[in-house]
XYZ file of C-alpha atoms in Angstrom:
375
model
C -5.615 34.457 -15.609
C -4.763 30.779 -16.189
C -1.222 29.682 -16.983
C -0.726 27.769 -20.225
C 2.008 25.178 -20.199
C 3.570 23.359 -23.132
C 2.607 19.727 -23.561
C 6.259 18.859 -24.127
C 9.564 20.538 -24.872
C 13.052 19.092 -25.198
C 13.404 18.886 -21.411
C 9.944 19.343 -19.910
C 6.902 17.095 -19.991
C 3.449 18.001 -18.682
C 1.975 16.549 -15.504
C -1.657 15.778 -14.894
C -3.841 18.899 -14.649
C -4.653 20.125 -11.167
C -8.243 18.867 -11.231
C -6.960 15.272 -11.022
C -5.981 16.039 -7.434
C -9.043 18.066 -6.378
C -12.136 16.867 -8.238
C -14.393 14.718 -5.981
C -16.137 13.195 -8.996
C -12.823 12.096 -10.468
C -11.821 10.669 -7.075
C -15.014 8.582 -7.080
C -14.085 7.200 -10.506
C -10.639 6.317 -9.141
C -12.219 4.496 -6.215
C -14.341 2.455 -8.608
C -11.879 1.765 -11.411
C -8.581 1.690 -9.534
C -9.023 0.752 -5.891
C -12.078 -1.460 -6.348
C -10.788 -3.076 -9.518
C -7.212 -3.977 -8.551
C -5.429 -5.993 -5.883
C -5.003 -4.136 -2.583
C -2.673 -5.086 0.273
C -4.851 -4.834 3.378
C -3.498 -6.730 6.421
C -0.661 -8.845 7.752
C -1.650 -12.493 7.845
C -0.001 -12.987 11.252
C -2.480 -10.503 12.722
C -5.354 -12.826 11.798
C -4.034 -16.136 13.105
C -6.636 -17.888 15.246
C -10.014 -19.187 14.031
C -12.526 -16.368 14.370
C -9.980 -13.543 14.321
C -10.745 -10.758 11.866
C -9.568 -7.416 10.509
C -11.914 -4.780 9.123
C -10.359 -2.850 6.234
C -11.449 -0.227 3.722
C -11.072 -1.064 0.038
C -12.215 1.754 -2.181
C -15.673 2.584 -0.842
C -16.294 -0.875 0.641
C -15.799 -2.187 4.166
C -14.217 -5.657 4.001
C -13.648 -8.316 6.664
C -10.571 -10.531 6.502
C -11.397 -13.607 8.588
C -9.515 -16.743 9.670
C -11.747 -19.808 9.299
C -11.933 -22.845 11.535
C -10.189 -24.757 8.763
C -7.236 -22.348 8.975
C -8.016 -20.678 5.662
C -8.026 -16.903 5.321
C -11.091 -15.475 3.609
C -12.532 -12.040 2.879
C -16.143 -10.862 2.759
C -18.007 -7.612 2.335
C -18.825 -6.335 5.833
C -22.564 -6.200 5.134
C -25.362 -8.333 6.553
C -27.414 -9.891 3.743
C -30.663 -9.222 5.610
C -30.953 -5.445 5.895
C -27.430 -4.221 5.196
C -26.098 -3.475 8.678
C -22.341 -3.630 9.138
C -21.417 -6.808 10.980
C -18.243 -5.455 12.588
C -17.360 -1.889 13.438
C -14.160 -2.651 15.349
C -10.875 -2.494 13.430
C -10.022 -6.004 14.600
C -11.391 -8.606 16.952
C -12.201 -12.217 17.748
C -15.478 -14.126 17.448
C -16.224 -17.660 18.566
C -17.999 -19.433 15.738
C -20.018 -16.871 13.815
C -20.137 -13.282 12.649
C -23.399 -12.102 14.182
C -25.276 -9.025 13.024
C -26.234 -6.935 16.067
C -29.378 -5.625 14.329
C -31.556 -8.717 13.704
C -29.143 -11.453 14.882
C -28.474 -13.030 11.520
C -25.326 -15.110 12.026
C -22.806 -16.189 9.420
C -20.190 -18.914 9.654
C -16.513 -18.169 9.233
C -16.898 -19.545 5.711
C -19.559 -16.892 5.005
C -22.613 -19.149 4.949
C -25.788 -18.137 6.781
C -26.053 -20.434 9.813
C -28.696 -18.893 12.040
C -31.403 -16.244 12.174
C -34.598 -15.734 14.162
C -37.298 -18.052 12.738
C -34.916 -19.456 10.121
C -36.161 -23.007 10.812
C -39.586 -21.897 9.604
C -38.091 -20.809 6.257
C -36.733 -24.072 4.789
C -36.587 -22.592 1.295
C -33.860 -20.088 2.263
C -30.562 -20.940 0.556
C -27.953 -20.447 3.248
C -25.072 -20.126 0.803
C -26.810 -17.770 -1.624
C -27.851 -15.617 1.331
C -24.443 -15.798 2.925
C -21.814 -13.081 3.016
C -20.532 -11.789 -0.312
C -17.019 -13.195 -0.809
C -14.046 -11.094 -1.895
C -11.072 -12.531 -3.784
C -8.047 -12.971 -1.510
C -4.432 -13.949 -2.045
C -1.551 -14.238 0.420
C 1.915 -12.962 -0.484
C 4.880 -11.487 1.407
C 3.089 -12.238 4.679
C 0.136 -10.010 3.756
C -3.467 -10.524 2.660
C -4.275 -8.947 -0.703
C -7.893 -8.560 -1.790
C -9.685 -7.538 -4.960
C -13.341 -6.516 -5.232
C -13.610 -7.124 -8.968
C -15.933 -9.893 -10.125
C -13.136 -11.033 -12.418
C -9.884 -10.037 -10.670
C -6.840 -9.242 -12.791
C -3.850 -11.576 -12.734
C -2.146 -11.423 -9.341
C 1.019 -12.818 -10.899
C 1.120 -10.065 -13.503
C -0.090 -7.033 -11.558
C 1.441 -7.644 -8.124
C 4.280 -10.165 -8.306
C 5.105 -8.946 -11.796
C 5.542 -5.343 -10.622
C 8.268 -6.407 -8.191
C 9.877 -8.761 -10.692
C 9.953 -6.020 -13.334
C 11.651 -3.634 -10.926
C 14.219 -6.081 -9.546
C 14.872 -7.673 -12.926
C 14.842 -11.232 -11.556
C 11.831 -13.342 -10.516
C 13.900 -14.928 -7.732
C 15.233 -11.665 -6.265
C 12.296 -10.963 -3.938
C 12.503 -14.521 -2.596
C 15.996 -13.794 -1.266
C 14.456 -11.495 1.357
C 11.915 -14.157 2.438
C 9.545 -11.329 3.382
C 6.757 -13.699 4.381
C 8.704 -15.019 7.354
C 9.791 -11.617 8.675
C 8.260 -10.207 11.855
C 6.688 -6.825 12.442
C 9.088 -4.641 14.393
C 7.250 -1.336 14.206
C 4.168 0.171 12.576
C 3.414 3.863 12.149
C 0.233 5.249 10.633
C 0.302 8.641 8.939
C -2.758 10.738 8.101
C -1.695 12.812 5.101
C -3.715 15.837 3.956
C -2.976 15.238 0.278
C -4.264 13.345 -2.729
C -2.983 9.771 -3.015
C -1.332 10.448 -6.391
C 0.902 13.110 -4.870
C 2.159 10.452 -2.448
C 2.806 7.983 -5.283
C 4.594 10.559 -7.424
C 6.753 11.621 -4.502
C 7.793 8.043 -3.808
C 8.647 7.368 -7.431
C 11.094 10.248 -7.925
C 14.175 11.553 -6.150
C 14.533 15.006 -7.692
C 13.519 16.287 -4.259
C 15.891 14.089 -2.252
C 18.806 16.516 -2.022
C 16.424 19.248 -0.909
C 14.430 17.572 1.852
C 16.159 14.274 2.737
C 19.614 15.050 4.205
C 19.624 11.933 6.400
C 18.692 9.677 3.479
C 21.260 11.122 1.079
C 23.957 10.738 3.741
C 23.346 6.982 3.587
C 22.488 6.812 -0.140
C 24.588 9.576 -1.751
C 23.549 8.814 -5.326
C 20.048 10.036 -4.428
C 21.442 13.557 -4.118
C 21.830 13.539 -7.917
C 18.081 13.255 -8.355
C 17.887 9.808 -9.945
C 15.405 7.468 -8.226
C 16.612 3.898 -7.814
C 13.378 2.482 -9.177
C 13.880 4.289 -12.467
C 16.237 1.454 -13.413
C 15.550 -2.265 -13.714
C 17.622 -4.231 -11.244
C 19.515 -1.255 -9.836
C 19.962 -0.796 -6.104
C 21.286 2.429 -4.632
C 24.652 1.750 -2.978
C 25.313 2.729 0.627
C 27.861 5.447 1.279
C 31.359 4.040 2.011
C 31.135 5.251 5.609
C 27.606 3.912 6.172
C 27.525 0.618 8.021
C 23.759 0.224 7.825
C 20.431 1.758 6.785
C 20.069 3.731 10.021
C 19.535 7.341 11.031
C 23.234 7.845 11.806
C 24.650 5.393 9.250
C 25.725 3.094 12.066
C 25.538 -0.672 11.933
C 22.119 -2.292 11.817
C 21.523 -6.034 12.113
C 23.133 -8.931 10.221
C 21.944 -9.217 6.647
C 18.937 -11.437 6.052
C 20.301 -14.920 5.351
C 19.152 -15.442 1.771
C 20.365 -12.206 0.209
C 22.810 -12.452 -2.650
C 26.113 -10.730 -1.771
C 25.636 -8.483 -4.809
C 22.535 -7.041 -3.116
C 24.259 -6.380 0.208
C 24.784 -2.698 1.073
C 22.146 -1.687 -1.447
C 18.639 -0.229 -1.270
C 15.887 -1.271 -3.665
C 12.406 0.210 -4.011
C 9.367 -0.899 -5.991
C 5.903 0.547 -6.531
C 3.062 -1.953 -6.730
C 0.253 0.063 -8.259
C -1.916 1.522 -7.076
C -1.065 1.784 -3.401
C 1.942 -0.214 -2.136
C 5.587 0.839 -1.777
C 8.166 -1.861 -1.065
C 11.627 -0.960 0.256
C 14.372 -3.576 0.577
C 17.626 -3.177 2.495
C 19.979 -5.931 3.681
C 18.690 -6.332 7.235
C 15.026 -5.324 7.009
C 12.091 -4.578 4.714
C 9.760 -1.574 4.810
C 6.290 -1.876 3.305
C 3.908 1.067 2.997
C 0.287 0.790 1.935
C -2.089 3.647 1.240
C -5.819 4.036 1.806
C -7.320 7.114 0.104
C -10.150 8.460 2.258
C -10.957 11.613 0.290
C -9.661 13.572 -2.674
C -7.348 15.421 -0.275
C -6.764 12.835 2.470
C -4.711 9.635 2.413
C -3.839 7.289 5.265
C -0.449 5.591 4.904
C 0.450 2.618 7.083
C 4.164 1.819 7.240
C 5.516 -1.512 8.524
C 9.154 -2.198 9.419
C 9.869 -5.942 9.108
C 12.876 -7.736 10.624
C 14.235 -11.234 11.070
C 12.029 -13.040 13.624
C 14.886 -13.434 16.119
C 15.487 -9.659 16.126
C 11.880 -8.986 17.121
C 11.614 -11.941 19.514
C 14.724 -10.793 21.388
C 13.329 -7.271 21.732
C 16.364 -5.727 20.063
C 16.343 -1.976 19.536
C 15.089 -1.193 16.026
C 14.671 2.531 16.625
C 17.717 3.674 14.632
C 16.555 2.004 11.437
C 12.931 2.978 12.055
C 13.897 6.598 12.659
C 15.623 6.949 9.279
C 12.613 6.019 7.169
C 10.148 7.577 9.608
C 11.940 10.871 9.108
C 11.866 10.363 5.336
C 8.128 9.709 5.554
C 7.548 12.864 7.602
C 9.544 14.939 5.131
C 7.759 13.434 2.133
C 4.272 13.802 3.541
C 4.911 17.391 4.587
C 5.947 18.102 0.986
C 2.764 16.451 -0.318
C 0.643 18.512 2.072
C 2.464 21.653 0.941
C 1.657 20.749 -2.669
C -2.035 19.891 -2.264
C -3.303 23.512 -2.004
C -1.509 24.386 -5.229
C -3.492 21.758 -7.120
C -6.575 23.992 -6.962
C -4.737 27.133 -8.071
C -5.368 28.591 -11.508
C -1.584 28.470 -11.892
C -1.838 24.666 -11.954
C -5.039 24.299 -13.994
C -3.042 22.943 -16.945
C -0.669 21.077 -14.656
C 3.011 21.441 -13.943
C 6.091 20.008 -15.599
C 8.453 17.060 -15.242
C 12.199 17.506 -15.695
C 14.149 14.641 -17.325
C 14.840 12.725 -14.081
C 11.067 12.736 -13.494
C 9.951 11.731 -16.981
C 9.128 8.203 -15.801
C 6.228 9.705 -13.819
C 4.496 10.239 -17.163
C 4.149 6.443 -17.382
C 2.204 6.494 -14.115
C -0.013 9.285 -15.439
C -0.636 7.364 -18.677
C -1.458 4.235 -16.674
C -3.968 6.161 -14.555
C -5.674 7.667 -17.571
C -5.961 4.187 -19.009
C -7.587 2.865 -15.823
C -10.067 5.738 -15.949
C -10.917 4.936 -19.566
C -9.552 8.180 -20.943
């Protein structure tokens, strides 16, 4: 017997049906129309600093290389040799001297993507070395990260990426106060979550669950215990508890506030979702950025970076108390997502679940997704 749920009542709104979280064919459409058609945050630019350094990343179904050129420019290419399709690089990161060389037939490509050498190439003067070079991928740099888009005609970066943060913070200059691009990586943790990527997004966007599973977080941000997510409101930042000195596991003092932050933003937490796969968290003394890579309909890798003032990282100061707070939140959230994933295939969820009023804004995410899928 399949449960039938109302599309909408005075208090309840319907969620997506369960098949949106379990159907492999639908996941393939998401890879094509969402993750391969939009801007994705893929790597920190300071991890690809010297000429010839590269990072291999997954964007939708494509392997992509982010490469630093000899001219200092950062570029991205599909990780596919133009000769017979072998992957050029299988390592997650590395360093080459002057070329990206295919280990199969020794075709070699410059750091600008052009074909520069191949066995017997001199005997083939008609070969266009640019046309037969690596396939370029659109790349932009922002917040100290490389963002790429596979689309032939990428959407507006200003609208879709920068605009998402501006819309949330309510002020185009607000994100600049944190000067995220100059911050240093203090800690990175990678989580392998046995759940659909949309369950992770939905969890991040609401706080109806916060009082239930996040006692450490609600001790520091008590308004979250009422179920209202900070990012439901333009420009609103959740205020620290009076006794909390910092955004740390025990509420103790953290580090001095980042120098450019407006005093009105001190002792406040802000969060923004940059669709489809980035979560940005701003507190006075550090920034937390999470980016997701869906690997399967029921598996999502989440990489979380904790970013601090450069002098904090250079001095080797202890960041563990601030890391531990959000790490624990992540563990609690991802466990909840993994607990939810099996229910998506139940007949009880065939028509979906429901959203209570403090979750109604999730319906906007569902509408956006349906639009991306052409429904």
